[in-house]
Amino acid sequence: MAFTQRHLLGLEGVPAAEITSILDTAASFKEISERDIKKVPALRGKTVINLFYESSTRTRTSFEIAAKRLSADTVNISASTSSASKGETLADTARNLEAMRPDAIVVRHPASGACHLLARHVSCPILNAGDGCHEHPTQALLDLLTIREHLGRLEGLTVAIVGDILHSRVARSNLHALRALGSTVRLVGPPTLVPRDLAAFGAELHTELAAGVRDADVVMMLRIQRERQGANFFPTLDEYSQYFCLTEEAVRLAKPQVIILHPGPLNRGLEIASAVADGPYSVIMDQVTNGVAVRMALLYLLVARSKGEESGETAAEMIGDAEPVRRRTGGRA
Ligand code: NCD
């Protein structure tokens, strides 16, 4: 099944086959970033706007690199340089951007649902780069790609997501996608940070680190989202780290081939020990590398696909993959 969505607003309700088709496309795009000239013409003449109302290092850079590697023109707008600081509403900003005819808008916003609102006001695809505590679909997709690369599958795995689940859009997107693909998902953290209603989406809830990570195939650590916490959810950061910091000792409770993920930014010593973050089970840098491929795949699927359908070009031809040409010409190309 091909990817059929018009926007990428979240992963809740997206069928497994569509998620797999994004991952397969991303896997085939990875090789472009290893080339000497890291550019293919798939999005030539297209304009991608990155509209970021929240700070970001990895996600914004990754989207910009992804768009550039597909030859799109990119425009970056941040909250401090947008008219939001002059009182313009998000819907008005969207209408004005729309009037300049972009081909896609990537949005990060502190309010849950901001991307859904924008999608109602513009005709081009909207890609959610993180909306409040709601969803962060490209992060979950790069996590899934990384897990699939290292462990060869997603079905039947036990994935422990540990930390500030309550405020985590990364946890929600991962929960939906991992459940769709047949993984068991454990949400682990202090009772105040593990919302009980997430059990309705098929999650197992744990309030002790040891029980949560025992025999897990994957452990995904999350940052404490202090910027979103309006109240005290635990006594002190010291106490939090005493109970929930992933140490080498805690890692030994998981499966021998466990992989450790973290979306970044890391708070070393608070949720993850440096020895674990930099240790042999950590795949954190692979996540960052895969982020570019996943975002290239999504921009391609959402923006270039219609162009490809009109011209009759295949995906491989659009990304300048020489393989099919070689196959067709018996290796002479
Ligand atoms: C995450 C985010 O912004 O939601 N980071 C990211 O996108 N790489 C997680 C976080 O901020 O802790």
PDB file of N, CA and C in Angstrom, residues 146-188:
ATOM      1  N   THR A 146      15.337   3.304  12.666  1.00  0.00           N
ATOM      2  CA  THR A 146      16.566   2.930  13.381  1.00  0.00           C
ATOM      3  C   THR A 146      16.402   1.561  14.047  1.00  0.00           C
ATOM      4  N   ILE A 147      15.243   1.336  14.656  1.00  0.00           N
ATOM      5  CA  ILE A 147      14.997   0.038  15.306  1.00  0.00           C
ATOM      6  C   ILE A 147      14.999  -1.068  14.244  1.00  0.00           C
ATOM      7  N   ARG A 148      14.285  -0.815  13.144  1.00  0.00           N
ATOM      8  CA  ARG A 148      14.187  -1.840  12.092  1.00  0.00           C
ATOM      9  C   ARG A 148      15.560  -2.164  11.508  1.00  0.00           C
ATOM     10  N   GLU A 149      16.390  -1.143  11.337  1.00  0.00           N
ATOM     11  CA  GLU A 149      17.743  -1.378  10.807  1.00  0.00           C
ATOM     12  C   GLU A 149      18.572  -2.248  11.746  1.00  0.00           C
ATOM     13  N   HIS A 150      18.470  -1.969  13.049  1.00  0.00           N
ATOM     14  CA  HIS A 150      19.325  -2.683  14.011  1.00  0.00           C
ATOM     15  C   HIS A 150      18.792  -4.055  14.368  1.00  0.00           C
ATOM     16  N   LEU A 151      17.469  -4.191  14.463  1.00  0.00           N
ATOM     17  CA  LEU A 151      16.902  -5.459  14.945  1.00  0.00           C
ATOM     18  C   LEU A 151      16.183  -6.233  13.839  1.00  0.00           C
ATOM     19  N   GLY A 152      16.069  -5.641  12.670  1.00  0.00           N
ATOM     20  CA  GLY A 152      15.554  -6.358  11.501  1.00  0.00           C
ATOM     21  C   GLY A 152      14.034  -6.435  11.424  1.00  0.00           C
ATOM     22  N   ARG A 153      13.327  -5.961  12.423  1.00  0.00           N
ATOM     23  CA  ARG A 153      11.860  -6.051  12.411  1.00  0.00           C
ATOM     24  C   ARG A 153      11.304  -5.121  13.481  1.00  0.00           C
ATOM     25  N   LEU A 154      10.007  -4.961  13.462  1.00  0.00           N
ATOM     26  CA  LEU A 154       9.317  -4.197  14.517  1.00  0.00           C
ATOM     27  C   LEU A 154       8.294  -5.082  15.216  1.00  0.00           C
ATOM     28  N   GLU A 155       7.767  -6.036  14.471  1.00  0.00           N
ATOM     29  CA  GLU A 155       6.751  -6.922  15.029  1.00  0.00           C
ATOM     30  C   GLU A 155       7.339  -7.800  16.135  1.00  0.00           C
ATOM     31  N   GLY A 156       6.624  -7.878  17.247  1.00  0.00           N
ATOM     32  CA  GLY A 156       7.036  -8.777  18.322  1.00  0.00           C
ATOM     33  C   GLY A 156       8.101  -8.223  19.247  1.00  0.00           C
ATOM     34  N   LEU A 157       8.540  -6.987  19.020  1.00  0.00           N
ATOM     35  CA  LEU A 157       9.551  -6.402  19.911  1.00  0.00           C
ATOM     36  C   LEU A 157       8.884  -5.795  21.150  1.00  0.00           C
ATOM     37  N   THR A 158       9.655  -5.712  22.235  1.00  0.00           N
ATOM     38  CA  THR A 158       9.188  -4.978  23.416  1.00  0.00           C
ATOM     39  C   THR A 158       9.992  -3.690  23.520  1.00  0.00           C
ATOM     40  N   VAL A 159       9.282  -2.573  23.432  1.00  0.00           N
ATOM     41  CA  VAL A 159       9.931  -1.255  23.455  1.00  0.00           C
ATOM     42  C   VAL A 159       9.516  -0.539  24.737  1.00  0.00           C
ATOM     43  N   ALA A 160      10.504  -0.200  25.573  1.00  0.00           N
ATOM     44  CA  ALA A 160      10.232   0.550  26.808  1.00  0.00           C
ATOM     45  C   ALA A 160      10.536   2.023  26.554  1.00  0.00           C
ATOM     46  N   ILE A 161       9.527   2.873  26.723  1.00  0.00           N
ATOM     47  CA  ILE A 161       9.721   4.325  26.570  1.00  0.00           C
ATOM     48  C   ILE A 161       9.691   4.903  27.979  1.00  0.00           C
ATOM     49  N   VAL A 162      10.791   5.547  28.383  1.00  0.00           N
ATOM     50  CA  VAL A 162      10.974   5.890  29.791  1.00  0.00           C
ATOM     51  C   VAL A 162      11.124   7.395  30.000  1.00  0.00           C
ATOM     52  N   GLY A 163      10.354   7.944  30.947  1.00  0.00           N
ATOM     53  CA  GLY A 163      10.569   9.337  31.340  1.00  0.00           C
ATOM     54  C   GLY A 163       9.283  10.121  31.430  1.00  0.00           C
ATOM     55  N   ASP A 164       9.330  11.343  30.904  1.00  0.00           N
ATOM     56  CA  ASP A 164       8.211  12.274  31.010  1.00  0.00           C
ATOM     57  C   ASP A 164       7.193  11.989  29.893  1.00  0.00           C
ATOM     58  N   ILE A 165       6.460  10.890  30.059  1.00  0.00           N
ATOM     59  CA  ILE A 165       5.505  10.462  29.022  1.00  0.00           C
ATOM     60  C   ILE A 165       4.396  11.516  28.872  1.00  0.00           C
ATOM     61  N   LEU A 166       3.952  12.048  30.003  1.00  0.00           N
ATOM     62  CA  LEU A 166       2.817  12.979  30.012  1.00  0.00           C
ATOM     63  C   LEU A 166       3.006  14.131  29.022  1.00  0.00           C
ATOM     64  N   HIS A 167       4.211  14.696  28.976  1.00  0.00           N
ATOM     65  CA  HIS A 167       4.437  15.865  28.130  1.00  0.00           C
ATOM     66  C   HIS A 167       5.104  15.509  26.813  1.00  0.00           C
ATOM     67  N   SER A 168       5.192  14.212  26.498  1.00  0.00           N
ATOM     68  CA  SER A 168       6.014  13.820  25.349  1.00  0.00           C
ATOM     69  C   SER A 168       5.227  13.518  24.084  1.00  0.00           C
ATOM     70  N   ARG A 169       5.406  14.370  23.093  1.00  0.00           N
ATOM     71  CA  ARG A 169       4.831  14.106  21.766  1.00  0.00           C
ATOM     72  C   ARG A 169       5.580  12.943  21.089  1.00  0.00           C
ATOM     73  N   VAL A 170       6.858  12.768  21.473  1.00  0.00           N
ATOM     74  CA  VAL A 170       7.646  11.660  20.910  1.00  0.00           C
ATOM     75  C   VAL A 170       7.043  10.326  21.371  1.00  0.00           C
ATOM     76  N   ALA A 171       6.687  10.248  22.649  1.00  0.00           N
ATOM     77  CA  ALA A 171       6.108   9.006  23.182  1.00  0.00           C
ATOM     78  C   ALA A 171       4.779   8.703  22.496  1.00  0.00           C
ATOM     79  N   ARG A 172       3.929   9.718  22.315  1.00  0.00           N
ATOM     80  CA  ARG A 172       2.614   9.470  21.703  1.00  0.00           C
ATOM     81  C   ARG A 172       2.744   8.987  20.267  1.00  0.00           C
ATOM     82  N   SER A 173       3.591   9.643  19.477  1.00  0.00           N
ATOM     83  CA  SER A 173       3.736   9.211  18.082  1.00  0.00           C
ATOM     84  C   SER A 173       4.327   7.807  18.005  1.00  0.00           C
ATOM     85  N   ASN A 174       5.315   7.542  18.878  1.00  0.00           N
ATOM     86  CA  ASN A 174       5.905   6.199  18.879  1.00  0.00           C
ATOM     87  C   ASN A 174       4.895   5.148  19.306  1.00  0.00           C
ATOM     88  N   LEU A 175       4.094   5.465  20.305  1.00  0.00           N
ATOM     89  CA  LEU A 175       3.087   4.502  20.765  1.00  0.00           C
ATOM     90  C   LEU A 175       2.170   4.099  19.606  1.00  0.00           C
ATOM     91  N   HIS A 176       1.642   5.093  18.880  1.00  0.00           N
ATOM     92  CA  HIS A 176       0.719   4.780  17.779  1.00  0.00           C
ATOM     93  C   HIS A 176       1.413   3.940  16.697  1.00  0.00           C
ATOM     94  N   ALA A 177       2.617   4.374  16.293  1.00  0.00           N
ATOM     95  CA  ALA A 177       3.280   3.688  15.182  1.00  0.00           C
ATOM     96  C   ALA A 177       3.763   2.297  15.585  1.00  0.00           C
ATOM     97  N   LEU A 178       4.334   2.190  16.776  1.00  0.00           N
ATOM     98  CA  LEU A 178       4.856   0.881  17.208  1.00  0.00           C
ATOM     99  C   LEU A 178       3.725  -0.119  17.416  1.00  0.00           C
ATOM    100  N   ARG A 179       2.611   0.336  17.971  1.00  0.00           N
ATOM    101  CA  ARG A 179       1.467  -0.565  18.154  1.00  0.00           C
ATOM    102  C   ARG A 179       0.935  -1.019  16.790  1.00  0.00           C
ATOM    103  N   ALA A 180       0.860  -0.078  15.845  1.00  0.00           N
ATOM    104  CA  ALA A 180       0.362  -0.431  14.506  1.00  0.00           C
ATOM    105  C   ALA A 180       1.232  -1.518  13.881  1.00  0.00           C
ATOM    106  N   LEU A 181       2.535  -1.472  14.177  1.00  0.00           N
ATOM    107  CA  LEU A 181       3.449  -2.426  13.552  1.00  0.00           C
ATOM    108  C   LEU A 181       3.700  -3.661  14.410  1.00  0.00           C
ATOM    109  N   GLY A 182       2.956  -3.796  15.494  1.00  0.00           N
ATOM    110  CA  GLY A 182       2.996  -5.059  16.238  1.00  0.00           C
ATOM    111  C   GLY A 182       4.008  -5.147  17.350  1.00  0.00           C
ATOM    112  N   SER A 183       4.566  -3.999  17.790  1.00  0.00           N
ATOM    113  CA  SER A 183       5.457  -4.032  18.959  1.00  0.00           C
ATOM    114  C   SER A 183       4.625  -3.915  20.233  1.00  0.00           C
ATOM    115  N   THR A 184       5.180  -4.446  21.327  1.00  0.00           N
ATOM    116  CA  THR A 184       4.613  -4.189  22.658  1.00  0.00           C
ATOM    117  C   THR A 184       5.261  -2.907  23.157  1.00  0.00           C
ATOM    118  N   VAL A 185       4.444  -1.985  23.666  1.00  0.00           N
ATOM    119  CA  VAL A 185       4.995  -0.717  24.138  1.00  0.00           C
ATOM    120  C   VAL A 185       4.763  -0.582  25.639  1.00  0.00           C
ATOM    121  N   ARG A 186       5.864  -0.381  26.373  1.00  0.00           N
ATOM    122  CA  ARG A 186       5.761  -0.104  27.812  1.00  0.00           C
ATOM    123  C   ARG A 186       6.058   1.375  28.026  1.00  0.00           C
ATOM    124  N   LEU A 187       5.197   2.044  28.760  1.00  0.00           N
ATOM    125  CA  LEU A 187       5.443   3.443  29.118  1.00  0.00           C
ATOM    126  C   LEU A 187       5.866   3.456  30.575  1.00  0.00           C
ATOM    127  N   VAL A 188       7.039   4.004  30.850  1.00  0.00           N
ATOM    128  CA  VAL A 188       7.663   3.855  32.161  1.00  0.00           C
ATOM    129  C   VAL A 188       8.019   5.226  32.740  1.00  0.00           C
TER     130      VAL A 188
END
